Coordinates of C-alpha atoms in Angstrom, one line a residue:
Chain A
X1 CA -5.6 -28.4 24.6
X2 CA -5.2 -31.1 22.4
X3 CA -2.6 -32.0 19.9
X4 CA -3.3 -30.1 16.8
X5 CA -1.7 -32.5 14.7
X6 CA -3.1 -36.9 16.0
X7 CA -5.6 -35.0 18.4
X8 CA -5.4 -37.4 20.8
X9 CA -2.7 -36.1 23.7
X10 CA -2.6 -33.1 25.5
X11 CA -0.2 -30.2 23.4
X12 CA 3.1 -29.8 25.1
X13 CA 5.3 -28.0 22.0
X14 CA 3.6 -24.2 21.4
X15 CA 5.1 -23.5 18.1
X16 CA 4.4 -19.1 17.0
X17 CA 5.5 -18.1 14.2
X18 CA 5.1 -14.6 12.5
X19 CA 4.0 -14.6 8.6
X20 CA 4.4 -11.2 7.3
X21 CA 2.9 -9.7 10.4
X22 CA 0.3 -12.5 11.2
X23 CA 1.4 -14.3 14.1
X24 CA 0.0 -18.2 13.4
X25 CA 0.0 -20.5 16.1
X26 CA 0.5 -24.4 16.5
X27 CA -0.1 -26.6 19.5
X28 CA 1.6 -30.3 19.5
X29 CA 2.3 -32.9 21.3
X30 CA 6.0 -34.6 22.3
X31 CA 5.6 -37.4 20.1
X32 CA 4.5 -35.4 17.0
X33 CA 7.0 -32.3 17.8
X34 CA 9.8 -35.1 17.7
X35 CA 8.0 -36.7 14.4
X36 CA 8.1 -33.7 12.5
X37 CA 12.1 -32.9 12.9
X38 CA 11.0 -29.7 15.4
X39 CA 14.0 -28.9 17.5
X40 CA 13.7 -26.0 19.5
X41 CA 17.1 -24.4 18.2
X42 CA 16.3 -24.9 14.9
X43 CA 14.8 -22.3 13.1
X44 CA 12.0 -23.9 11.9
X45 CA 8.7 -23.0 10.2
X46 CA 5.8 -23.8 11.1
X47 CA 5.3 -24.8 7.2
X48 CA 8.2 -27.1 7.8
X49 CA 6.5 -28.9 10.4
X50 CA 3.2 -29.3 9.0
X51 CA 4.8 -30.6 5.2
X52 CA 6.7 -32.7 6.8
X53 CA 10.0 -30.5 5.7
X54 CA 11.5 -30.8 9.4
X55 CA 12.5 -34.6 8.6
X56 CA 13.4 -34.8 5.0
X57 CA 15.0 -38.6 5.3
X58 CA 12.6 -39.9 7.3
X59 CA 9.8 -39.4 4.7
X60 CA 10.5 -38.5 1.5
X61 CA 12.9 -41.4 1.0
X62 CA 11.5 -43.4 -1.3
X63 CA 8.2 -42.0 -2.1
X64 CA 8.1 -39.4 -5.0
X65 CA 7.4 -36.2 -3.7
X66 CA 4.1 -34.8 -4.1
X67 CA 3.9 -32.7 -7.1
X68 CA 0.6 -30.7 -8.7
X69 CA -0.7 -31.8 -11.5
X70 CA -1.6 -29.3 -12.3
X71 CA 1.1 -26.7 -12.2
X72 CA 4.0 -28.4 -10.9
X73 CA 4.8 -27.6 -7.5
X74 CA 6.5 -29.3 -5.6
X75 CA 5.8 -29.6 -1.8
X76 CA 9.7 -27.8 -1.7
X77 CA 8.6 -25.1 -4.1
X78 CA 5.6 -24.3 -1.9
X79 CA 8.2 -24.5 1.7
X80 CA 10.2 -21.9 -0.2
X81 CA 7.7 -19.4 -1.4
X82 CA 5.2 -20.5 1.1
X83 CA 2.6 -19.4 -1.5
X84 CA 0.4 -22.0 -3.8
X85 CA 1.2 -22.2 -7.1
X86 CA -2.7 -22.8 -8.3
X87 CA -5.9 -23.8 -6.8
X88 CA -5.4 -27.3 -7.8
X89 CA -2.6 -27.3 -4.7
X90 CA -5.5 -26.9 -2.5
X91 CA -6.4 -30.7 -3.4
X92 CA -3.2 -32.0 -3.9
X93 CA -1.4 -30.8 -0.8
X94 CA -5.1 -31.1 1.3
X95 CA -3.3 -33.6 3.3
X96 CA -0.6 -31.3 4.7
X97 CA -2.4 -27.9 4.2
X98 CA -5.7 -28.8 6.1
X99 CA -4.0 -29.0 9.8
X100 CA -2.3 -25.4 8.7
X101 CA -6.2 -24.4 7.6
X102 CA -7.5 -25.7 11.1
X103 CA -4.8 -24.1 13.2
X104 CA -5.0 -20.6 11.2
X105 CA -8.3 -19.7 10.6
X106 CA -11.8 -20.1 12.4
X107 CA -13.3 -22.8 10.8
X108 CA -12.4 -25.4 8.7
X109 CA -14.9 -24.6 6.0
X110 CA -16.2 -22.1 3.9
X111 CA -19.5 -20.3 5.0
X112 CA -19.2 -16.9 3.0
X113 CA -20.3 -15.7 -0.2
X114 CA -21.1 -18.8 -2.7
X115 CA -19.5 -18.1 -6.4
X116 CA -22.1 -17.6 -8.8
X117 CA -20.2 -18.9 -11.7
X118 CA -18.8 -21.8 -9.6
X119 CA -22.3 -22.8 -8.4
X120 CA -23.4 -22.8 -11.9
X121 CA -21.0 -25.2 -12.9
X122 CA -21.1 -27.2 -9.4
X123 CA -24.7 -27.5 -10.1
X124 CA -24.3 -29.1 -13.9
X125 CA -21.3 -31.4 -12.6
X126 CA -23.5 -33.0 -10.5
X127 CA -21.4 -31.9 -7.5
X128 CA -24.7 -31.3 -5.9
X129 CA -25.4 -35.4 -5.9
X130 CA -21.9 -35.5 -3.8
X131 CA -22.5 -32.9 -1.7
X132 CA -26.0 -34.6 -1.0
X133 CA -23.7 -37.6 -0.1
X134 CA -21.7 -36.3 2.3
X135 CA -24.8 -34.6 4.1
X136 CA -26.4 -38.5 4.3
X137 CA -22.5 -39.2 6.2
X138 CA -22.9 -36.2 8.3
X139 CA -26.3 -36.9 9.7
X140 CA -25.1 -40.7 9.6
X141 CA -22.1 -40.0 12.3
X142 CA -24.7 -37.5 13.6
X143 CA -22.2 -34.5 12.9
X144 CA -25.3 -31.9 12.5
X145 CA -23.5 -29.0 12.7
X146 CA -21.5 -30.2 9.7
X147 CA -24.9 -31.2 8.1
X148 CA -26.5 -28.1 8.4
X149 CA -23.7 -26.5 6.8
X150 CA -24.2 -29.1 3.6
X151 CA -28.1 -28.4 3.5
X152 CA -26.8 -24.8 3.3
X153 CA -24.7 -25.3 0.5
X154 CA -26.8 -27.3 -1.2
X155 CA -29.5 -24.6 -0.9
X156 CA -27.5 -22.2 -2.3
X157 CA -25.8 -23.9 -5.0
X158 CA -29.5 -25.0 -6.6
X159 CA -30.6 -21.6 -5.8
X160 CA -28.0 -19.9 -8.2
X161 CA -28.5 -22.5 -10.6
X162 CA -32.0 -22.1 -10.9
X163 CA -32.1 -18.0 -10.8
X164 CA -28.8 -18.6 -13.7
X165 CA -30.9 -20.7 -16.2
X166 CA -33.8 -19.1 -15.4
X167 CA -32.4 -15.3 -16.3
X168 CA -30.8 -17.3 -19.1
X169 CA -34.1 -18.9 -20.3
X170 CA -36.0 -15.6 -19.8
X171 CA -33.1 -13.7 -22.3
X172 CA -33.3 -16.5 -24.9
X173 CA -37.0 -16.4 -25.5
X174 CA -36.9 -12.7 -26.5
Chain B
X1 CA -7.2 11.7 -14.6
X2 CA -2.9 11.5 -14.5
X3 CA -0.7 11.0 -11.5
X4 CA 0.1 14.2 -11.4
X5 CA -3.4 15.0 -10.7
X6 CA -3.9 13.3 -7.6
X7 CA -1.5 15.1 -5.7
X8 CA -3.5 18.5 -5.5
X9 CA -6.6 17.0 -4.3
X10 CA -6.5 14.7 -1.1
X11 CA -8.2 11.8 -0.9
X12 CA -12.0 10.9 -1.1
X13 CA -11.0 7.7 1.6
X14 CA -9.5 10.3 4.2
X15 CA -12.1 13.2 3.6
X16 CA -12.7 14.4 7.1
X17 CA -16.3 13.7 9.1
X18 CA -17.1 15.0 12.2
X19 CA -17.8 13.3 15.9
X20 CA -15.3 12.2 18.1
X21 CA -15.9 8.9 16.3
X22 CA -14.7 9.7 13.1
X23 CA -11.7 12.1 15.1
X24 CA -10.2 8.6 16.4
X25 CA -10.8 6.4 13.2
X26 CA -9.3 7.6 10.3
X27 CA -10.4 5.5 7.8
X28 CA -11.4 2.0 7.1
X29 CA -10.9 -0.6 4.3
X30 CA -12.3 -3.5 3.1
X31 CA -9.6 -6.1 0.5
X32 CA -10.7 -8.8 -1.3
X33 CA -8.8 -11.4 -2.9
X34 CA -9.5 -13.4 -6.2
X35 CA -8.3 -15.5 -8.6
X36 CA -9.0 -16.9 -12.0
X37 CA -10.0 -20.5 -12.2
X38 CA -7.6 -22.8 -13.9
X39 CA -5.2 -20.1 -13.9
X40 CA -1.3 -20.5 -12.0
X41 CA -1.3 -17.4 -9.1
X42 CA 1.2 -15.2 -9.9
X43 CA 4.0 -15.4 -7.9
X44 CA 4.2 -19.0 -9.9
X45 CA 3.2 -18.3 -13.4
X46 CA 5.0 -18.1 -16.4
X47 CA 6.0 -14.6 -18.0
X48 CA 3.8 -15.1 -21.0
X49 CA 0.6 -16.1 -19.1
X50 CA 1.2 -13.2 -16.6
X51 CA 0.7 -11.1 -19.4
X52 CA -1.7 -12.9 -20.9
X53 CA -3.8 -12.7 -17.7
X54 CA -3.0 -9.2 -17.3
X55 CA -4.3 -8.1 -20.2
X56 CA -8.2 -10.2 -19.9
X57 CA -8.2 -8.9 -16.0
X58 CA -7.1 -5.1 -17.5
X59 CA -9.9 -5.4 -20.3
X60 CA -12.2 -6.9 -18.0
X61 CA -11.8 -3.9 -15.3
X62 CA -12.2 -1.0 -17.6
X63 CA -16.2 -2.2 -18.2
X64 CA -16.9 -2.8 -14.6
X65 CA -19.8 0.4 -13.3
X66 CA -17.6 1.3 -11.1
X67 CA -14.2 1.4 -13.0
X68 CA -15.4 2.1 -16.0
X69 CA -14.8 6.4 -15.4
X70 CA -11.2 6.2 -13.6
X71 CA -7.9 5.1 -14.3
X72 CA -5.9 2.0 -14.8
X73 CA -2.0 1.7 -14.7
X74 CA 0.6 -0.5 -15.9
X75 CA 3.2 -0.9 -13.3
X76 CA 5.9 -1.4 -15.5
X77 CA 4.8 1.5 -17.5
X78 CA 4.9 4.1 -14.7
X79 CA 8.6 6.0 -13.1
X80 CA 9.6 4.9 -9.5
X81 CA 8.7 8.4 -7.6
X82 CA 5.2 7.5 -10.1
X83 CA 4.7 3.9 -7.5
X84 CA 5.9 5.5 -4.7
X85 CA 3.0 8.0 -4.9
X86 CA 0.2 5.8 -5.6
X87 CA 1.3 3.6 -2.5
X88 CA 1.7 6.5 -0.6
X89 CA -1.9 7.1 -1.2
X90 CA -3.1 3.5 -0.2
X91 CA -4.2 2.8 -4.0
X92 CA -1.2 -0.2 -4.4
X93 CA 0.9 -2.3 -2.1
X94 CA 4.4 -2.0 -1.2
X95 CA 4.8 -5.3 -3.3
X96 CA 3.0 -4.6 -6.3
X97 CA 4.7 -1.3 -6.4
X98 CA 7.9 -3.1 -7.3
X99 CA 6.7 -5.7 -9.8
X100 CA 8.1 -5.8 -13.6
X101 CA 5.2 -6.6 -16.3
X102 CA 2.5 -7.7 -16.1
X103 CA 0.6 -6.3 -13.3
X104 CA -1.3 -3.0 -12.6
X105 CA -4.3 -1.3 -10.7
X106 CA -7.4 0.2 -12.0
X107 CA -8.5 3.2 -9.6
X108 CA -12.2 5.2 -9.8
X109 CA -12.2 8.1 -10.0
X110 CA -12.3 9.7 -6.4
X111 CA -10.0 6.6 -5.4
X112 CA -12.0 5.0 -3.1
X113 CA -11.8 1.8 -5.4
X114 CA -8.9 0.0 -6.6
X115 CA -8.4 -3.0 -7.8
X116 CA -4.7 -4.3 -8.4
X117 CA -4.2 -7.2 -10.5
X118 CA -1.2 -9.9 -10.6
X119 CA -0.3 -9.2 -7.1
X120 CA 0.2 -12.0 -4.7
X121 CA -3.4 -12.9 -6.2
X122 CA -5.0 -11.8 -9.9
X123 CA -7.3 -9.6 -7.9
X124 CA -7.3 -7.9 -5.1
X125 CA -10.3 -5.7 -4.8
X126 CA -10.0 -2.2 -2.5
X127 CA -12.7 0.0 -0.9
X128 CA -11.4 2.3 1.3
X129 CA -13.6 5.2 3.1
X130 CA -13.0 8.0 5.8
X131 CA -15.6 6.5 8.9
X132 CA -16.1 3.1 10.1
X133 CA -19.1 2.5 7.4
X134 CA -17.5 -1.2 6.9
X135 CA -21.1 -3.4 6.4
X136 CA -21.9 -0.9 3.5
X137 CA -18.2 -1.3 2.4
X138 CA -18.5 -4.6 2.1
X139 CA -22.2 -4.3 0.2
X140 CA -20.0 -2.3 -2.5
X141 CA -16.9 -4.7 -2.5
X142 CA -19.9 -8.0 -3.2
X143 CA -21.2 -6.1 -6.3
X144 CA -18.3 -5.4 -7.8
X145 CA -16.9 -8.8 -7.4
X146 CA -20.2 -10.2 -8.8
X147 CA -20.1 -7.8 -11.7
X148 CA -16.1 -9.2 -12.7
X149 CA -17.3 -12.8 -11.9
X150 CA -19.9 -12.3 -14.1
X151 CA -16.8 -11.7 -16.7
X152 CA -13.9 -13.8 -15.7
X153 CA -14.9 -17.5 -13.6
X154 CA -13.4 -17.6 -10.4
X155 CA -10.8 -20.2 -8.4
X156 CA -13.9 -21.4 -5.8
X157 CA -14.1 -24.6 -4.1
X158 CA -17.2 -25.3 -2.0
X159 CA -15.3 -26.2 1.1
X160 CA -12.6 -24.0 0.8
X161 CA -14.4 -21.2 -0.6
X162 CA -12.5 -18.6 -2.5
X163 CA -8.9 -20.2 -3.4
X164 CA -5.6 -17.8 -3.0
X165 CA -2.2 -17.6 -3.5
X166 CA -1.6 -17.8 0.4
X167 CA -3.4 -20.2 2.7
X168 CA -4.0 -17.5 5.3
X169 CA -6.3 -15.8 2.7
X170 CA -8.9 -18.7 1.8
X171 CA -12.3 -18.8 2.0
X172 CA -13.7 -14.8 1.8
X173 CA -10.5 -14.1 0.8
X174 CA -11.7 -11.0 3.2
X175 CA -9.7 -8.4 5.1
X176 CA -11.2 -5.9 6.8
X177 CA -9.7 -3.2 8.6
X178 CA -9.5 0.2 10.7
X179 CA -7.0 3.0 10.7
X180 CA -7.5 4.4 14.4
X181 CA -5.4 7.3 15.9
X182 CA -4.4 6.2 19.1
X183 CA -2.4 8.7 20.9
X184 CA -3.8 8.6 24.4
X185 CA -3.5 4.8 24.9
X186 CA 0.2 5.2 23.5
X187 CA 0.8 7.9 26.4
X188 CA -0.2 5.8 29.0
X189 CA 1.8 2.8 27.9
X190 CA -1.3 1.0 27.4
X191 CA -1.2 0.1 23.7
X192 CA 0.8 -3.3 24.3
X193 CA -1.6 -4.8 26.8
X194 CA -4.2 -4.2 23.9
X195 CA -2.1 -5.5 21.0
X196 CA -1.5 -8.1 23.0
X197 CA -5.4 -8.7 23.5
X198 CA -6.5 -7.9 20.2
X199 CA -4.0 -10.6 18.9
X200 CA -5.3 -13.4 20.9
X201 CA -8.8 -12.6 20.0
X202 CA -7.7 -13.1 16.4
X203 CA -7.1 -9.4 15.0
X204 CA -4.2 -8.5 14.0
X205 CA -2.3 -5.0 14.6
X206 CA -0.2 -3.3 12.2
X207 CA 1.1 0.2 11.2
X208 CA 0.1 2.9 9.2
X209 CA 1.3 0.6 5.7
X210 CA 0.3 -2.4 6.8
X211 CA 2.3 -5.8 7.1
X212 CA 5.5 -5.5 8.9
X213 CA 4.8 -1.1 9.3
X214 CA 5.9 0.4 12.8
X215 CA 2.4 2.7 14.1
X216 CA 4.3 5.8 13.3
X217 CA 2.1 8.3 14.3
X218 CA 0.4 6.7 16.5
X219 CA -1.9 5.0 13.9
X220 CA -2.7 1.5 14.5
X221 CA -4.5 -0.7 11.7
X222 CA -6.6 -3.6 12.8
X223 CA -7.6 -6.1 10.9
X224 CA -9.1 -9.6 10.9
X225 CA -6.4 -12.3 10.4
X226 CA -9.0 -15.4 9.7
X227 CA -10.7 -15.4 6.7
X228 CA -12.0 -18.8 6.5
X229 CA -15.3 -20.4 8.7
X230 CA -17.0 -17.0 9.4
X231 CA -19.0 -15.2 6.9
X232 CA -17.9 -11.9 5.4
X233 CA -20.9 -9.8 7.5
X234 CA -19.7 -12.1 10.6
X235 CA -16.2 -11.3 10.6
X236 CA -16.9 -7.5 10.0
X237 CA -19.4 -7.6 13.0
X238 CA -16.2 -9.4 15.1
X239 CA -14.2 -6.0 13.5
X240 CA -16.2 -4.0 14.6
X241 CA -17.6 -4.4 18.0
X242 CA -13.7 -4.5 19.0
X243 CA -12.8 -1.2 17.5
X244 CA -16.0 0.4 19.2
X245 CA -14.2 -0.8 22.4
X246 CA -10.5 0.4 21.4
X247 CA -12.4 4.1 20.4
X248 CA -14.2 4.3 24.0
X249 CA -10.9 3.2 25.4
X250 CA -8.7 5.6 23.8
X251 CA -11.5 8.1 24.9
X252 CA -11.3 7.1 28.5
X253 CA -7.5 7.6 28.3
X254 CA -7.9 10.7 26.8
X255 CA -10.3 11.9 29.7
X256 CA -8.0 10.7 31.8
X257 CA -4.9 12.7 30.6
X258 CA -7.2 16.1 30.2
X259 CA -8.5 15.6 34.1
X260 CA -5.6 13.7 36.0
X261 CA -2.3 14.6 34.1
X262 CA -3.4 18.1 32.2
X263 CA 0.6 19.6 32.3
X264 CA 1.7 15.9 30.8
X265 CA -1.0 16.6 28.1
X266 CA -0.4 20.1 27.5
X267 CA 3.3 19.8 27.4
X268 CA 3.2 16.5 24.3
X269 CA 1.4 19.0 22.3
X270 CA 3.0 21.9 23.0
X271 CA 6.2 19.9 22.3
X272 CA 4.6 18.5 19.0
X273 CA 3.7 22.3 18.0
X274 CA 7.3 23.7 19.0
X275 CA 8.2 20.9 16.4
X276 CA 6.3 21.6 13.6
X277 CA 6.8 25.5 14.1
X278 CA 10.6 25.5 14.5
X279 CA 12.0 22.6 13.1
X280 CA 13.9 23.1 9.7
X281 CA 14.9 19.5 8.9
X282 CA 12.1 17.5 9.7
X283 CA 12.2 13.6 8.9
X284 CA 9.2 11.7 7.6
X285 CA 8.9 9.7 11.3
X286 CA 9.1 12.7 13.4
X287 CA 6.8 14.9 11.4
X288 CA 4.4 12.0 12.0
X289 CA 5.0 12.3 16.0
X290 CA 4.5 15.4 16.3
X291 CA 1.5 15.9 13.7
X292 CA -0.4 12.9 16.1
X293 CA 0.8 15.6 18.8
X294 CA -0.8 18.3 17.0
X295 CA -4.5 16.1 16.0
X296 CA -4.7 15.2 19.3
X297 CA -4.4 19.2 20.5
X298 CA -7.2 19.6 18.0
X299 CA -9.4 17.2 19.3
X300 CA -8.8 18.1 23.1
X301 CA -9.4 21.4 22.6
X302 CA -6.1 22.3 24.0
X303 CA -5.0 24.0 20.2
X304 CA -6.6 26.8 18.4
X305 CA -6.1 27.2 14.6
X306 CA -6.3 23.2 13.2
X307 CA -8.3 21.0 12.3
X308 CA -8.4 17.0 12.0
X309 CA -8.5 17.5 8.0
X310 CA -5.9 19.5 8.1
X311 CA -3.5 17.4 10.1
X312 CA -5.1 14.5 7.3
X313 CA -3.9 16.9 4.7
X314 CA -0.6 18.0 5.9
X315 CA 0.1 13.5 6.7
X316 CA -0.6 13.2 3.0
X317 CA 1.2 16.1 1.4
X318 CA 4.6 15.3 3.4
X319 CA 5.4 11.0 2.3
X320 CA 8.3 11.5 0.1
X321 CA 6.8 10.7 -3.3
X322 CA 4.1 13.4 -2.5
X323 CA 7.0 16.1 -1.3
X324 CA 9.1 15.8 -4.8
X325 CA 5.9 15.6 -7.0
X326 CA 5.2 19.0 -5.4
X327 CA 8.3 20.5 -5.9
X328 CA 8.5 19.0 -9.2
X329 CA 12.0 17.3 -8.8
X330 CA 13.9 14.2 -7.5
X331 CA 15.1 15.4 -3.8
X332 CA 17.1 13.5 -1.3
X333 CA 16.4 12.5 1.9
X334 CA 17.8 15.8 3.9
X335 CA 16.5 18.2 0.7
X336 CA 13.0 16.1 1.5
X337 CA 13.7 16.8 5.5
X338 CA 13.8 20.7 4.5
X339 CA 11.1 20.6 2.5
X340 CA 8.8 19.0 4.7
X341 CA 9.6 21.5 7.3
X342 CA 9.1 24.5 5.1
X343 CA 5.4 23.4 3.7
X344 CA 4.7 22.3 7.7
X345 CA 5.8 25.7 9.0
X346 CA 3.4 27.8 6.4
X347 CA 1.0 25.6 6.8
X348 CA 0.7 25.5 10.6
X349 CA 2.0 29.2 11.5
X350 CA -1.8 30.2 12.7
X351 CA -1.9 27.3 15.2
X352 CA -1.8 28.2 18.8
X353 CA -1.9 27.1 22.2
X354 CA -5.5 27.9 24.1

């Protein structure tokens, strides 16, 4: 097993941790175990490790610490309550939160239920032109699985556009 | 429909069905979680938009189809013993049931939905049903959350999907999960090997309350812990196909027990009845025991006089919030011990050993 952090040596540090009754699981190697301040008789979280909280010094000295712009978290609000404080966190801690994302869940992107209202306004954003980007990478690096799941979207997200302004076209004329 | 209404009727999610399936599930439930675009989650916004918030999501609720006939409550409006018994009865979490203002549940009215609002997320949508019926659980959870998106626009991102409070939520924002009654694996000492199993296939395995509950009773919940990369159908199909394994297991066990150990079975229920029939201060843990004691004698055979509903009934009836609403007064915890004897001793005086 890889390294869950550079991915590129073998996991030696098998970090468990139980939030509220979910047990998550993280798999590093030496080098980044020792980068992220984890000591094995500290009592560390696995949220420490992954923001970066186990070696304050080391990097937040110096840089302002990442704060949303939206609501004002702070990457040390968030280790405390170790909930989000909006949705904007999502893209302003992706850095740190997308290894937690990888390690916790089954895949690394969504492939449920599409939001109607959110397609809608993906759709008139032109979000679809970006996501139609990203699918040219995908097939580019020849990621297909990735690109299928694009097309998917992309199906989906002009699909509830069209069926929206379409119901809304239909109710205006009458 | 009051509080003090749902106490004499028991609930529409743990109505009893027959088949040794439905014996070893109790019920099932399906959660989802939402949240308001551009909004702060709750545990992080300010008093005044809480309430703000509170009061769209509350408006909102009460013209939803399927909300529009029941109930909803303001937390902060209703007594402690009030909270105790709607969590008691699965309709609110442990955590919402101690929040200030600014937060509340709308119920239907046979309390099989509830949605709670400014908990850890603005919405947490609840089906819960007697059976195992989860697909179609899931086809009534997707309307209703399409009917309040159709309302109020959603936190959604099209890689992340559905945005929550807590990371481990993301995506579906989807927990599933299965009340089973377990009593024969528990005998044989065989329930860790399969927590252990179940967790490192991704499910997780909790108590009759949930997150951080002990299985009192022998009632285990399990649930899917990853809600992100699989599709709602997909990780109810994952659910599911495990639990159809943990009922045939827990039926093997049982088959075991009746053929191989028959005096070991006879004499846990027999114990569980002397229990129930004799004991005059009875704690909430014990009662719970011995009542799994006295379902399982139901289900073997090996009792006369009860029934699976009943023992549903008499679980119910005998959590401490429901105990002092019946007797109509604040009790502590030995008048509640006595109490809970009394109602368990008329209730179960016609059961007998076959």
């Amino acid at each position: 097993m890889l390294c869950e952090l550079c991915d590129d040596n073998e996991a030696a540090v098998h970090l468990t941790q139980v939030v509220e009754g979910d047990v998550k699981k993280l798999n590093l190697c030496h080098q980044c175990a020792a980068q992220s301040g984890f000591n094995i008789d500290s009592a560390l979280s696995l949220t420490d490790v992954l923001f970066g909280m186990g070696a304050p010094e080391a990097t937040d000295a110096g840089t302002p610490e990442k704060t949303c712009r939206s609501c004002h978290m702070r990457r040390a609000d968030f280790r405390k309550t170790s909930r989000l404080g909006c949705p904007a966190c999502y893209e302003t801690f992706a850095e740190e939160l997308n290894p937690l994302l990888t390690g916790m869940h089954h895949g690394p992107s969504h492939t449920g239920k599409i939001s109607q209202g959110a397609a809608q306004a993906l759709a008139d954003s032109q979000s679809v032109a970006e996501l139609q980007k990203q699918l040219e990478d995908a097939v580019r690096n020849e990621h297909y699985e990735e690109a299928a799941r694009l097309r998917d979207v992309i199906r989906k997200v002009r699909g509830a556009s069209k069926s929206a302004r379409h119901s809304a076209n239909t109710g205006g004329g009458r | 429909m009051k509080i003090d209404d749902l106490i004499r009727r028991p609930s529409a999610w743990l109505a009893a069905s027959n088949g040794t399936e439905t014996e070893i599930v109790i019920s099932s439930r399906i959660r989802v979680a939402r949240n308001v675009r551009d909004a702060a989650f709750p545990g992080w916004a300010g008093d005044d938009e809480t309430i703000r918030l509170f009061r769209r999501l509350r408006d909102a609720l009460g013209t939803v189809s399927k909300l529009r006939d029941g109930v909803f409550w303001d937390i902060s409006a209703l007594e402690d013993l009030d909270r105790h018994l709607l969590r008691e009865r699965h309709l609110i979490s442990s955590e919402l049931a101690i929040k200030k203002s600014g937060s509340g549940v709308a119920v239907s009215s046979d309390e099989t939905v509830a949605v709670m609002v400014n908990e850890e997320d603005h919405l947490r949508l609840q089906i819960m049903r007697p059976g195992l019926d989860l697909l179609a659980m899931w086809k009534v959870a997707d309307r209703l959350d399409s009917e309040i998106e159709a309302l109020i626009p959603f936190a959604f991102s099209p890689r992340l999907g559905f945005l929550t409070a807590c990371p481990t939520n993301v995506g579906t924002g989807l927990r599933a999960s299965v009340m089973l009654h377990l009593p024969a694996l528990r005998l044989l000492n065989e329930m860790e090997p399969v927590s252990k199993g179940l967790d490192k296939i991704g499910l997780a395995v909790r108590g009759l309350f949930g997150e951080g509950t002990e299985a009192s009773g022998n009632m285990f919940q399990i649930s899917n812990q990853s809600t992100l990369g699989e599709s709602e159908k997909a990780i109810i199909q994952r659910l599911l196909q495990v639990v159809a394994e943990l009922i045939e297991h827990e039926q093997n066990a049982r088959h075991r027990l009746m053929e191989g150990a028959a005096d070991r079975l006879r004499d846990h229920i027999g114990r569980a009845l002397g229990v129930l029939n004799y004991a005059h201060l009875l704690p909430s843990a014990e009662a719970l025991d011995s009542l799994s004691g006295l379902r399982l004698g139901a289900e073997t055979g090996l009792l006369r006089g009860v029934e699976s509903a009943m023992v549903n009934d008499v679980v119910m009836m005998t959590q401490p919030a429901h105990l002092q609403k019946l007797s109509a007064k604040l009790l502590d915890a030995v008048e509640r011990d006595r109490y809970r004897a009394r109602l368990i001793r008329q209730k179960l005086g016609v059961v007998s050993m076959v």
